Amino acid sequence: MWGRQREASMMYKRTSSRDRSSTFDVEETTALVQNGTEVENTNPSWKLSFPHVLVATLSSFLFGYHLGVVNEPLESISLDLGFNGNTLAEGLVVSMCLGGAFIGSTLSGWIADGVGRRRAFQLCALPMIIGASISATTRNLIGMLLGRFVVGTGMGLGPTVAALYVTEVSPPFVRGTYGAFIQIATCLGLMGSLLIGIPVKEIAGWWRICFWVSIVPAAILCLAMVFCAESPHWLYKKGRTAEAEAEFEKLLGGSHVKSSLAELSKLDRGDDGDIVKFEELLYGRHFRVVFIGSTLFALQQLSGINAIFYFSSSVFKSAGLSSGLANVFVGIANLLGSVVAMVLMDKLGRKALLQWSFFSMCQWLSKLLHQVLIYQALHLCTSLLVVC
């Protein structure tokens, strides 16, 4: 016992004098030792936080669903609403939700910090319910565009808050795995929208059902968040320490509350002592991190995956393939990649997965480009032979 007290005392002496508040966690540990209570070193049970993470990923499921909900039914929608053959109108129906998502994602940080994570989820579910209802009942193009825009605001808010919430409520040893759930939920939402759109050719007005169906998970998200834990990080920053302790106990178990709160205290002091100005994100010390992260995300979008999700039915039909079956395989391929990332995330790390995934994409694109160049060369030679 004396050895443990001496070790804690030595830790106290090594503490920097410029920040006396940093002795909180050491004093807490010393108190636990003096009371004969062992500090919990084992990992908390992942089962406690899993239901809360599962509910949060419903927002990502809805994001994926609304991305692909007009893929298969687009032709039927254009026929019923009177803009068949108008490519501009069809493009607007597909992309209008992205305009709303831009607004939702821009405001997501302020909303999450202002009203809390749980209410932010409920606020993201509300426009998804309203917008889907407008799209399902509209009789003209304007109504469809309005509904898609309203849905988009919820799409922009939900996944951003989900990423923040999952990070804050999950134990560190499964944080990467839980983070992968967000992408898996998005893939499942895409697959769901593609599957439910298959009967649209046989059943008149089926595209309206596709929109009505999305209200169910949105309503579940809104109601289930009442029973989910609020983010202890947010509560602590608001000065509601007692509530943060209660939420930690709900998420991690009683034996991990004190250590988690001490860690949270250290993180909070680090945030206060290292204030980052917006200018530093553009040309300061944090520019490299921001540039790499933004570039990786931009390259992912520029790969054309979103165009596949939006117009794969039209592409496959023009190639003479069954769009329903082909869309299912697209969804399965996307889902398999996310599952592999989930399994390897906490084993190999983020950097290794990024390097291998982008390297594989580059290899595939180089082979595709090589084939295209060969085809163009053969086509040119054939043309020259015909001319001669």
mmCIF file of C-alpha atoms in Angstrom:
data_model
loop_
_atom_site.group_PDB
_atom_site.id
_atom_site.type_symbol
_atom_site.label_atom_id
_atom_site.label_comp_id
_atom_site.label_asym_id
_atom_site.label_seq_id
_atom_site.Cartn_x
_atom_site.Cartn_y
_atom_site.Cartn_z
ATOM 1 C CA MET A 1 0.000 0.000 0.000
ATOM 2 C CA TRP A 2 2.848 2.403 0.948
ATOM 3 C CA GLY A 3 4.512 1.707 -2.422
ATOM 4 C CA ARG A 4 1.370 2.696 -4.274
ATOM 5 C CA GLN A 5 1.004 5.900 -2.244
ATOM 6 C CA ARG A 6 4.660 6.764 -2.900
ATOM 7 C CA GLU A 7 4.175 6.177 -6.647
ATOM 8 C CA ALA A 8 1.149 8.464 -6.683
ATOM 9 C CA SER A 9 3.133 11.079 -4.736
ATOM 10 C CA MET A 10 5.958 10.937 -7.287
ATOM 11 C CA MET A 11 3.413 11.442 -10.080
ATOM 12 C CA TYR A 12 2.145 14.485 -8.215
ATOM 13 C CA LYS A 13 5.636 15.976 -7.982
ATOM 14 C CA ARG A 14 6.202 15.559 -11.707
ATOM 15 C CA THR A 15 3.112 17.616 -12.454
ATOM 16 C CA SER A 16 3.771 20.937 -14.200
ATOM 17 C CA SER A 17 3.458 23.907 -11.874
ATOM 18 C CA ARG A 18 2.012 26.094 -14.615
ATOM 19 C CA ASP A 19 -1.212 24.107 -14.604
ATOM 20 C CA ARG A 20 -2.199 23.262 -11.041
ATOM 21 C CA SER A 21 -5.574 21.981 -12.121
ATOM 22 C CA SER A 22 -3.860 19.018 -13.793
ATOM 23 C CA THR A 23 -3.440 17.389 -10.369
ATOM 24 C CA PHE A 24 -7.128 16.432 -10.375
ATOM 25 C CA ASP A 25 -6.677 13.005 -11.889
ATOM 26 C CA VAL A 26 -3.650 12.179 -9.692
ATOM 27 C CA GLU A 27 -5.475 13.191 -6.521
ATOM 28 C CA GLU A 28 -8.448 11.128 -7.620
ATOM 29 C CA THR A 29 -6.244 8.088 -8.176
ATOM 30 C CA THR A 30 -4.550 8.573 -4.790
ATOM 31 C CA ALA A 31 -7.928 8.783 -3.063
ATOM 32 C CA LEU A 32 -9.041 5.561 -4.696
ATOM 33 C CA VAL A 33 -5.856 3.805 -3.585
ATOM 34 C CA GLN A 34 -6.150 5.069 0.001
ATOM 35 C CA ASN A 35 -9.716 3.798 0.180
ATOM 36 C CA GLY A 36 -8.545 0.363 -0.910
ATOM 37 C CA THR A 37 -10.261 0.621 -4.277
ATOM 38 C CA GLU A 38 -8.364 -0.674 -7.279
ATOM 39 C CA VAL A 39 -8.383 1.476 -10.396
ATOM 40 C CA GLU A 40 -10.071 -0.508 -13.173
ATOM 41 C CA ASN A 41 -7.557 -1.398 -15.866
ATOM 42 C CA THR A 42 -9.698 -3.797 -17.903
ATOM 43 C CA ASN A 43 -11.719 -2.678 -20.900
ATOM 44 C CA PRO A 44 -15.376 -1.843 -20.265
ATOM 45 C CA SER A 45 -18.046 -4.026 -21.795
ATOM 46 C CA TRP A 46 -18.880 -3.016 -25.360
ATOM 47 C CA LYS A 47 -22.434 -4.299 -24.848
ATOM 48 C CA LEU A 48 -23.400 -1.292 -22.722
ATOM 49 C CA SER A 49 -22.697 1.317 -25.390
ATOM 50 C CA PHE A 50 -23.701 -0.811 -28.389
ATOM 51 C CA PRO A 51 -27.485 -0.048 -28.323
ATOM 52 C CA HIS A 52 -26.789 3.699 -28.189
ATOM 53 C CA VAL A 53 -24.402 3.465 -31.150
ATOM 54 C CA LEU A 54 -26.907 1.347 -33.056
ATOM 55 C CA VAL A 55 -29.642 3.966 -32.666
ATOM 56 C CA ALA A 56 -27.262 6.758 -33.706
ATOM 57 C CA THR A 57 -26.343 4.964 -36.934
ATOM 58 C CA LEU A 58 -29.987 5.113 -38.040
ATOM 59 C CA SER A 59 -29.179 8.643 -39.217
ATOM 60 C CA SER A 60 -26.499 7.214 -41.522
ATOM 61 C CA PHE A 61 -28.917 4.530 -42.712
ATOM 62 C CA LEU A 62 -31.352 7.279 -43.674
ATOM 63 C CA PHE A 63 -28.547 9.184 -45.399
ATOM 64 C CA GLY A 64 -27.789 6.177 -47.596
ATOM 65 C CA TYR A 65 -31.457 5.460 -48.215
ATOM 66 C CA HIS A 66 -32.250 8.952 -49.458
ATOM 67 C CA LEU A 67 -29.126 8.969 -51.639
ATOM 68 C CA GLY A 68 -30.422 6.003 -53.614
ATOM 69 C CA VAL A 69 -34.184 6.264 -53.226
ATOM 70 C CA VAL A 70 -34.680 7.929 -56.648
ATOM 71 C CA ASN A 71 -32.229 5.692 -58.503
ATOM 72 C CA GLU A 72 -34.614 3.021 -59.768
ATOM 73 C CA PRO A 73 -37.896 5.035 -59.613
ATOM 74 C CA LEU A 74 -36.549 8.134 -61.424
ATOM 75 C CA GLU A 75 -38.166 7.211 -64.737
ATOM 76 C CA SER A 76 -41.529 6.534 -63.103
ATOM 77 C CA ILE A 77 -41.322 9.773 -61.127
ATOM 78 C CA SER A 78 -40.616 11.772 -64.280
ATOM 79 C CA LEU A 79 -43.562 10.148 -66.078
ATOM 80 C CA ASP A 80 -46.033 10.743 -63.236
ATOM 81 C CA LEU A 81 -44.935 14.312 -62.538
ATOM 82 C CA GLY A 82 -44.684 15.348 -66.196
ATOM 83 C CA PHE A 83 -40.984 16.001 -66.790
ATOM 84 C CA ASN A 84 -40.021 12.838 -68.662
ATOM 85 C CA GLY A 85 -37.084 13.473 -70.987
ATOM 86 C CA ASN A 86 -36.086 16.669 -69.192
ATOM 87 C CA THR A 87 -32.561 15.780 -68.108
ATOM 88 C CA LEU A 88 -32.149 19.020 -66.153
ATOM 89 C CA ALA A 89 -35.232 18.290 -64.057
ATOM 90 C CA GLU A 90 -34.127 14.702 -63.481
ATOM 91 C CA GLY A 91 -30.706 15.896 -62.362
ATOM 92 C CA LEU A 92 -32.301 18.368 -59.955
ATOM 93 C CA VAL A 93 -34.507 15.682 -58.423
ATOM 94 C CA VAL A 94 -31.415 13.578 -57.776
ATOM 95 C CA SER A 95 -29.108 16.330 -56.527
ATOM 96 C CA MET A 96 -31.471 18.725 -54.724
ATOM 97 C CA CYS A 97 -30.967 16.816 -51.482
ATOM 98 C CA LEU A 98 -27.256 17.678 -51.640
ATOM 99 C CA GLY A 99 -28.101 21.379 -51.543
ATOM 100 C CA GLY A 100 -30.029 20.815 -48.334
ATOM 101 C CA ALA A 101 -27.251 18.594 -47.003
ATOM 102 C CA PHE A 102 -24.763 21.436 -47.490
ATOM 103 C CA ILE A 103 -26.856 23.676 -45.241
ATOM 104 C CA GLY A 104 -27.430 20.919 -42.690
ATOM 105 C CA SER A 105 -23.763 19.997 -42.441
ATOM 106 C CA THR A 106 -22.750 23.660 -42.166
ATOM 107 C CA LEU A 107 -25.038 24.128 -39.159
ATOM 108 C CA SER A 108 -24.424 20.718 -37.605
ATOM 109 C CA GLY A 109 -21.570 21.779 -35.307
ATOM 110 C CA TRP A 110 -23.483 24.709 -33.832
ATOM 111 C CA ILE A 111 -26.633 22.636 -33.365
ATOM 112 C CA ALA A 112 -24.802 19.715 -31.717
ATOM 113 C CA ASP A 113 -22.951 22.031 -29.327
ATOM 114 C CA GLY A 114 -25.994 24.159 -28.654
ATOM 115 C CA VAL A 115 -28.754 21.653 -27.894
ATOM 116 C CA GLY A 116 -26.802 18.457 -27.327
ATOM 117 C CA ARG A 117 -26.278 15.334 -29.380
ATOM 118 C CA ARG A 118 -29.608 13.652 -28.634
ATOM 119 C CA ARG A 119 -31.720 16.633 -29.613
ATOM 120 C CA ALA A 120 -29.565 17.144 -32.692
ATOM 121 C CA PHE A 121 -30.495 13.616 -33.807
ATOM 122 C CA GLN A 122 -34.155 14.382 -33.247
ATOM 123 C CA LEU A 123 -33.820 17.599 -35.210
ATOM 124 C CA CYS A 124 -32.245 15.705 -38.108
ATOM 125 C CA ALA A 125 -35.101 13.154 -38.110
ATOM 126 C CA LEU A 126 -37.769 15.856 -38.284
ATOM 127 C CA PRO A 127 -36.932 17.259 -41.767
ATOM 128 C CA MET A 128 -36.496 13.712 -43.054
ATOM 129 C CA ILE A 129 -40.065 12.908 -42.009
ATOM 130 C CA ILE A 130 -41.473 16.167 -43.371
ATOM 131 C CA GLY A 131 -39.477 16.092 -46.609
ATOM 132 C CA ALA A 132 -40.294 12.438 -47.342
ATOM 133 C CA SER A 133 -43.991 13.170 -46.786
ATOM 134 C CA ILE A 134 -43.861 16.089 -49.223
ATOM 135 C CA SER A 135 -42.122 13.969 -51.870
ATOM 136 C CA ALA A 136 -44.544 11.062 -51.404
ATOM 137 C CA THR A 137 -47.660 13.206 -51.826
ATOM 138 C CA THR A 138 -46.545 15.760 -54.415
ATOM 139 C CA ARG A 139 -48.242 16.109 -57.798
ATOM 140 C CA ASN A 140 -45.644 18.285 -59.512
ATOM 141 C CA LEU A 141 -41.927 18.847 -59.931
ATOM 142 C CA ILE A 142 -41.765 21.798 -57.516
ATOM 143 C CA GLY A 143 -43.146 19.700 -54.675
ATOM 144 C CA MET A 144 -40.649 16.942 -55.374
ATOM 145 C CA LEU A 145 -37.731 19.384 -55.358
ATOM 146 C CA LEU A 146 -38.961 20.980 -52.132
ATOM 147 C CA GLY A 147 -39.285 17.610 -50.426
ATOM 148 C CA ARG A 148 -35.827 16.529 -51.537
ATOM 149 C CA PHE A 149 -34.311 19.789 -50.286
ATOM 150 C CA VAL A 150 -35.960 19.484 -46.862
ATOM 151 C CA VAL A 151 -34.796 15.874 -46.554
ATOM 152 C CA GLY A 152 -31.293 17.020 -47.476
ATOM 153 C CA THR A 153 -31.036 19.313 -44.436
ATOM 154 C CA GLY A 154 -31.531 16.287 -42.200
ATOM 155 C CA MET A 155 -29.077 14.270 -44.293
ATOM 156 C CA GLY A 156 -26.379 16.885 -43.737
ATOM 157 C CA LEU A 157 -26.995 17.123 -40.002
ATOM 158 C CA GLY A 158 -27.375 13.435 -39.097
ATOM 159 C CA PRO A 159 -24.112 11.712 -40.137
ATOM 160 C CA THR A 160 -21.988 14.580 -38.820
ATOM 161 C CA VAL A 161 -23.552 14.324 -35.376
ATOM 162 C CA ALA A 162 -23.422 10.521 -35.572
ATOM 163 C CA ALA A 163 -19.649 10.538 -36.078
ATOM 164 C CA LEU A 164 -19.264 12.881 -33.114
ATOM 165 C CA TYR A 165 -21.653 10.943 -30.878
ATOM 166 C CA VAL A 166 -20.195 7.510 -31.639
ATOM 167 C CA THR A 167 -16.694 8.750 -30.821
ATOM 168 C CA GLU A 168 -17.840 10.227 -27.509
ATOM 169 C CA VAL A 169 -19.923 7.316 -26.185
ATOM 170 C CA SER A 170 -17.862 4.308 -27.334
ATOM 171 C CA PRO A 171 -15.017 2.690 -25.358
ATOM 172 C CA PRO A 172 -11.584 3.423 -26.853
ATOM 173 C CA PHE A 173 -10.783 -0.207 -27.690
ATOM 174 C CA VAL A 174 -13.780 -0.495 -30.069
ATOM 175 C CA ARG A 175 -13.989 3.108 -31.210
ATOM 176 C CA GLY A 176 -12.695 2.353 -34.703
ATOM 177 C CA THR A 177 -15.077 -0.586 -35.103
ATOM 178 C CA TYR A 178 -18.041 1.462 -33.960
ATOM 179 C CA GLY A 179 -16.979 4.250 -36.302
ATOM 180 C CA ALA A 180 -17.141 1.789 -39.191
ATOM 181 C CA PHE A 181 -20.777 1.116 -38.265
ATOM 182 C CA ILE A 182 -21.606 4.548 -39.694
ATOM 183 C CA GLN A 183 -20.369 3.555 -43.147
ATOM 184 C CA ILE A 184 -21.998 0.126 -42.898
ATOM 185 C CA ALA A 185 -25.319 1.754 -42.013
ATOM 186 C CA THR A 186 -24.969 4.036 -45.049
ATOM 187 C CA CYS A 187 -24.344 0.995 -47.271
ATOM 188 C CA LEU A 188 -27.352 -0.812 -45.810
ATOM 189 C CA GLY A 189 -29.487 2.249 -46.460
ATOM 190 C CA LEU A 190 -28.351 2.321 -50.081
ATOM 191 C CA MET A 191 -29.043 -1.384 -50.497
ATOM 192 C CA GLY A 192 -32.461 -0.956 -48.907
ATOM 193 C CA SER A 193 -33.427 1.844 -51.284
ATOM 194 C CA LEU A 194 -32.216 -0.128 -54.315
ATOM 195 C CA LEU A 195 -34.084 -3.268 -53.247
ATOM 196 C CA ILE A 196 -37.333 -1.527 -52.400
ATOM 197 C CA GLY A 197 -37.309 0.245 -55.770
ATOM 198 C CA ILE A 198 -37.264 -2.999 -57.787
ATOM 199 C CA PRO A 199 -41.103 -3.368 -58.085
ATOM 200 C CA VAL A 200 -41.494 0.192 -59.396
ATOM 201 C CA LYS A 201 -41.975 -0.994 -63.003
ATOM 202 C CA GLU A 202 -44.745 -3.444 -62.146
ATOM 203 C CA ILE A 203 -46.733 -1.428 -59.574
ATOM 204 C CA ALA A 204 -48.067 2.005 -60.507
ATOM 205 C CA GLY A 205 -47.186 4.701 -57.994
ATOM 206 C CA TRP A 206 -44.732 2.452 -56.154
ATOM 207 C CA TRP A 207 -42.220 5.284 -55.990
ATOM 208 C CA ARG A 208 -44.480 6.997 -53.461
ATOM 209 C CA ILE A 209 -44.210 3.939 -51.212
ATOM 210 C CA CYS A 210 -40.422 4.217 -51.441
ATOM 211 C CA PHE A 211 -40.623 7.638 -49.827
ATOM 212 C CA TRP A 212 -43.216 6.628 -47.237
ATOM 213 C CA VAL A 213 -41.031 3.739 -46.056
ATOM 214 C CA SER A 214 -38.241 6.112 -45.058
ATOM 215 C CA ILE A 215 -40.473 7.704 -42.432
ATOM 216 C CA VAL A 216 -40.358 4.537 -40.312
ATOM 217 C CA PRO A 217 -36.603 4.572 -39.424
ATOM 218 C CA ALA A 218 -36.732 8.364 -39.044
ATOM 219 C CA ALA A 219 -39.540 8.064 -36.494
ATOM 220 C CA ILE A 220 -37.678 5.272 -34.680
ATOM 221 C CA LEU A 221 -34.570 7.473 -34.485
ATOM 222 C CA CYS A 222 -36.568 10.375 -33.077
ATOM 223 C CA LEU A 223 -38.291 8.271 -30.413
ATOM 224 C CA ALA A 224 -35.384 5.980 -29.486
ATOM 225 C CA MET A 225 -33.098 8.942 -28.785
ATOM 226 C CA VAL A 226 -35.288 9.726 -25.771
ATOM 227 C CA PHE A 227 -33.933 6.570 -24.108
ATOM 228 C CA CYS A 228 -30.313 6.913 -25.284
ATOM 229 C CA ALA A 229 -27.503 8.426 -23.255
ATOM 230 C CA GLU A 230 -26.451 11.991 -23.818
ATOM 231 C CA SER A 231 -22.803 12.541 -24.653
ATOM 232 C CA PRO A 232 -20.795 12.789 -21.401
ATOM 233 C CA HIS A 233 -18.334 15.050 -23.225
ATOM 234 C CA TRP A 234 -21.065 17.553 -24.027
ATOM 235 C CA LEU A 235 -22.486 17.426 -20.501
ATOM 236 C CA TYR A 236 -19.050 17.972 -18.983
ATOM 237 C CA LYS A 237 -18.359 20.971 -21.210
ATOM 238 C CA LYS A 238 -21.687 22.427 -20.079
ATOM 239 C CA GLY A 239 -20.641 22.054 -16.434
ATOM 240 C CA ARG A 240 -23.111 19.225 -15.720
ATOM 241 C CA THR A 241 -20.548 16.890 -14.171
ATOM 242 C CA ALA A 242 -23.008 14.817 -12.133
ATOM 243 C CA GLU A 243 -25.042 14.039 -15.247
ATOM 244 C CA ALA A 244 -21.857 13.181 -17.137
ATOM 245 C CA GLU A 245 -20.960 10.659 -14.419
ATOM 246 C CA ALA A 246 -24.416 9.092 -14.678
ATOM 247 C CA GLU A 247 -24.090 8.747 -18.447
ATOM 248 C CA PHE A 248 -20.596 7.244 -18.127
ATOM 249 C CA GLU A 249 -22.022 4.648 -15.753
ATOM 250 C CA LYS A 250 -24.732 3.821 -18.262
ATOM 251 C CA LEU A 251 -22.250 3.533 -21.148
ATOM 252 C CA LEU A 252 -19.154 2.006 -19.536
ATOM 253 C CA GLY A 253 -20.160 0.597 -16.145
ATOM 254 C CA GLY A 254 -19.699 1.958 -12.626
ATOM 255 C CA SER A 255 -16.080 0.830 -12.247
ATOM 256 C CA HIS A 256 -14.947 3.007 -15.174
ATOM 257 C CA VAL A 257 -16.690 6.261 -14.253
ATOM 258 C CA LYS A 258 -13.893 7.908 -12.257
ATOM 259 C CA SER A 259 -11.112 7.050 -14.695
ATOM 260 C CA SER A 260 -13.212 8.190 -17.666
ATOM 261 C CA LEU A 261 -14.069 11.447 -15.957
ATOM 262 C CA ALA A 262 -10.405 12.068 -15.102
ATOM 263 C CA GLU A 263 -9.439 11.434 -18.734
ATOM 264 C CA LEU A 264 -12.198 13.760 -19.869
ATOM 265 C CA SER A 265 -10.880 16.431 -17.503
ATOM 266 C CA LYS A 266 -7.417 16.180 -19.060
ATOM 267 C CA LEU A 267 -8.831 16.390 -22.569
ATOM 268 C CA ASP A 268 -10.903 19.407 -21.633
ATOM 269 C CA ARG A 269 -7.894 21.214 -20.195
ATOM 270 C CA GLY A 270 -5.958 20.426 -23.364
ATOM 271 C CA ASP A 271 -8.727 21.978 -25.452
ATOM 272 C CA ASP A 272 -8.741 25.123 -23.319
ATOM 273 C CA GLY A 273 -4.965 25.520 -23.409
ATOM 274 C CA ASP A 274 -4.563 24.920 -27.125
ATOM 275 C CA ILE A 275 -7.046 27.180 -28.862
ATOM 276 C CA VAL A 276 -6.936 26.824 -32.643
ATOM 277 C CA LYS A 277 -7.779 29.831 -34.773
ATOM 278 C CA PHE A 278 -9.592 29.415 -38.072
ATOM 279 C CA GLU A 279 -6.661 30.928 -39.956
ATOM 280 C CA GLU A 280 -4.375 28.141 -38.709
ATOM 281 C CA LEU A 281 -6.550 25.615 -40.527
ATOM 282 C CA LEU A 282 -5.792 27.350 -43.823
ATOM 283 C CA TYR A 283 -2.107 28.216 -43.584
ATOM 284 C CA GLY A 284 -0.955 27.517 -40.020
ATOM 285 C CA ARG A 285 0.386 24.489 -38.185
ATOM 286 C CA HIS A 286 -2.806 22.462 -38.719
ATOM 287 C CA PHE A 287 -2.958 23.068 -42.478
ATOM 288 C CA ARG A 288 -1.243 19.801 -43.390
ATOM 289 C CA VAL A 289 -3.743 17.666 -41.464
ATOM 290 C CA VAL A 290 -6.719 19.574 -42.853
ATOM 291 C CA PHE A 291 -5.335 19.439 -46.394
ATOM 292 C CA ILE A 292 -4.674 15.682 -46.293
ATOM 293 C CA GLY A 293 -8.066 14.887 -44.792
ATOM 294 C CA SER A 294 -9.938 17.121 -47.229
ATOM 295 C CA THR A 295 -8.001 15.816 -50.225
ATOM 296 C CA LEU A 296 -8.667 12.186 -49.324
ATOM 297 C CA PHE A 297 -12.367 12.880 -49.005
ATOM 298 C CA ALA A 298 -12.431 14.845 -52.259
ATOM 299 C CA LEU A 299 -10.638 12.049 -54.122
ATOM 300 C CA GLN A 300 -13.166 9.570 -52.784
ATOM 301 C CA GLN A 301 -16.016 11.673 -54.139
ATOM 302 C CA LEU A 302 -14.266 12.280 -57.464
ATOM 303 C CA SER A 303 -13.926 8.527 -57.985
ATOM 304 C CA GLY A 304 -17.507 8.638 -59.297
ATOM 305 C CA ILE A 305 -19.111 6.447 -56.649
ATOM 306 C CA ASN A 306 -21.945 8.915 -56.040
ATOM 307 C CA ALA A 307 -22.813 8.959 -59.751
ATOM 308 C CA ILE A 308 -23.133 5.168 -59.558
ATOM 309 C CA PHE A 309 -25.531 5.416 -56.647
ATOM 310 C CA TYR A 310 -27.616 8.066 -58.406
ATOM 311 C CA PHE A 311 -27.758 6.775 -61.980
ATOM 312 C CA SER A 312 -26.696 3.114 -61.906
ATOM 313 C CA SER A 313 -30.129 1.993 -63.116
ATOM 314 C CA SER A 314 -29.853 4.146 -66.241
ATOM 315 C CA VAL A 315 -26.262 3.021 -66.862
ATOM 316 C CA PHE A 316 -27.084 -0.682 -66.572
ATOM 317 C CA LYS A 317 -30.189 -0.354 -68.733
ATOM 318 C CA SER A 318 -28.187 1.342 -71.483
ATOM 319 C CA ALA A 319 -25.732 -1.575 -71.296
ATOM 320 C CA GLY A 320 -28.573 -4.081 -71.688
ATOM 321 C CA LEU A 321 -28.397 -5.423 -68.116
ATOM 322 C CA SER A 322 -31.090 -5.951 -65.510
ATOM 323 C CA SER A 323 -30.851 -2.846 -63.359
ATOM 324 C CA GLY A 324 -32.449 -4.463 -60.310
ATOM 325 C CA LEU A 325 -29.958 -7.327 -60.051
ATOM 326 C CA ALA A 326 -26.992 -5.153 -60.998
ATOM 327 C CA ASN A 327 -27.877 -2.578 -58.322
ATOM 328 C CA VAL A 328 -27.971 -5.322 -55.707
ATOM 329 C CA PHE A 329 -24.423 -6.352 -56.613
ATOM 330 C CA VAL A 330 -23.278 -2.718 -56.388
ATOM 331 C CA GLY A 331 -24.726 -2.517 -52.882
ATOM 332 C CA ILE A 332 -23.158 -5.822 -51.842
ATOM 333 C CA ALA A 333 -19.708 -4.761 -53.081
ATOM 334 C CA ASN A 334 -19.975 -1.490 -51.182
ATOM 335 C CA LEU A 335 -21.107 -3.291 -48.033
ATOM 336 C CA LEU A 336 -18.306 -5.874 -48.180
ATOM 337 C CA GLY A 337 -15.670 -3.146 -48.311
ATOM 338 C CA SER A 338 -17.159 -1.522 -45.208
ATOM 339 C CA VAL A 339 -17.261 -4.830 -43.316
ATOM 340 C CA VAL A 340 -13.591 -5.474 -44.089
ATOM 341 C CA ALA A 341 -12.731 -1.981 -42.831
ATOM 342 C CA MET A 342 -14.711 -2.575 -39.633
ATOM 343 C CA VAL A 343 -12.867 -5.823 -38.906
ATOM 344 C CA LEU A 344 -9.403 -4.389 -39.582
ATOM 345 C CA MET A 345 -9.857 -0.839 -38.281
ATOM 346 C CA ASP A 346 -8.624 -1.397 -34.735
ATOM 347 C CA LYS A 347 -6.042 -4.018 -35.766
ATOM 348 C CA LEU A 348 -4.151 -2.368 -38.621
ATOM 349 C CA GLY A 349 -4.961 1.272 -37.913
ATOM 350 C CA ARG A 350 -6.468 4.016 -40.074
ATOM 351 C CA LYS A 351 -3.365 4.939 -42.061
ATOM 352 C CA ALA A 352 -2.698 1.420 -43.328
ATOM 353 C CA LEU A 353 -6.290 0.982 -44.487
ATOM 354 C CA LEU A 354 -6.215 4.330 -46.293
ATOM 355 C CA GLN A 355 -2.961 3.506 -48.031
ATOM 356 C CA TRP A 356 -4.068 0.076 -49.230
ATOM 357 C CA SER A 357 -7.549 1.192 -50.298
ATOM 358 C CA PHE A 358 -6.290 4.141 -52.354
ATOM 359 C CA PHE A 359 -3.452 2.048 -53.789
ATOM 360 C CA SER A 360 -5.990 -0.564 -54.923
ATOM 361 C CA MET A 361 -8.154 2.125 -56.485
ATOM 362 C CA CYS A 362 -5.163 3.539 -58.360
ATOM 363 C CA GLN A 363 -4.246 0.079 -59.637
ATOM 364 C CA TRP A 364 -7.792 -0.523 -60.849
ATOM 365 C CA LEU A 365 -8.025 2.889 -62.510
ATOM 366 C CA SER A 366 -4.671 2.428 -64.248
ATOM 367 C CA LYS A 367 -5.807 -0.928 -65.675
ATOM 368 C CA LEU A 368 -9.091 0.609 -66.790
ATOM 369 C CA LEU A 369 -7.286 3.512 -68.442
ATOM 370 C CA HIS A 370 -4.919 1.061 -70.145
ATOM 371 C CA GLN A 371 -7.872 -0.890 -71.549
ATOM 372 C CA VAL A 372 -9.541 2.297 -72.748
ATOM 373 C CA LEU A 373 -6.349 3.404 -74.507
ATOM 374 C CA ILE A 374 -6.004 -0.004 -76.185
ATOM 375 C CA TYR A 375 -9.625 0.154 -77.318
ATOM 376 C CA GLN A 376 -9.129 3.657 -78.697
ATOM 377 C CA ALA A 377 -5.958 2.572 -80.513
ATOM 378 C CA LEU A 378 -7.717 -0.422 -82.086
ATOM 379 C CA HIS A 379 -10.631 1.784 -83.062
ATOM 380 C CA LEU A 380 -8.247 4.281 -84.682
ATOM 381 C CA CYS A 381 -6.423 1.529 -86.604
ATOM 382 C CA THR A 382 -9.719 0.094 -87.837
ATOM 383 C CA SER A 383 -10.839 3.534 -88.972
ATOM 384 C CA LEU A 384 -7.562 4.056 -90.848
ATOM 385 C CA LEU A 385 -7.924 0.666 -92.561
ATOM 386 C CA VAL A 386 -11.468 1.521 -93.634
ATOM 387 C CA VAL A 387 -10.345 4.862 -95.015
ATOM 388 C CA CYS A 388 -7.472 3.266 -96.910
#
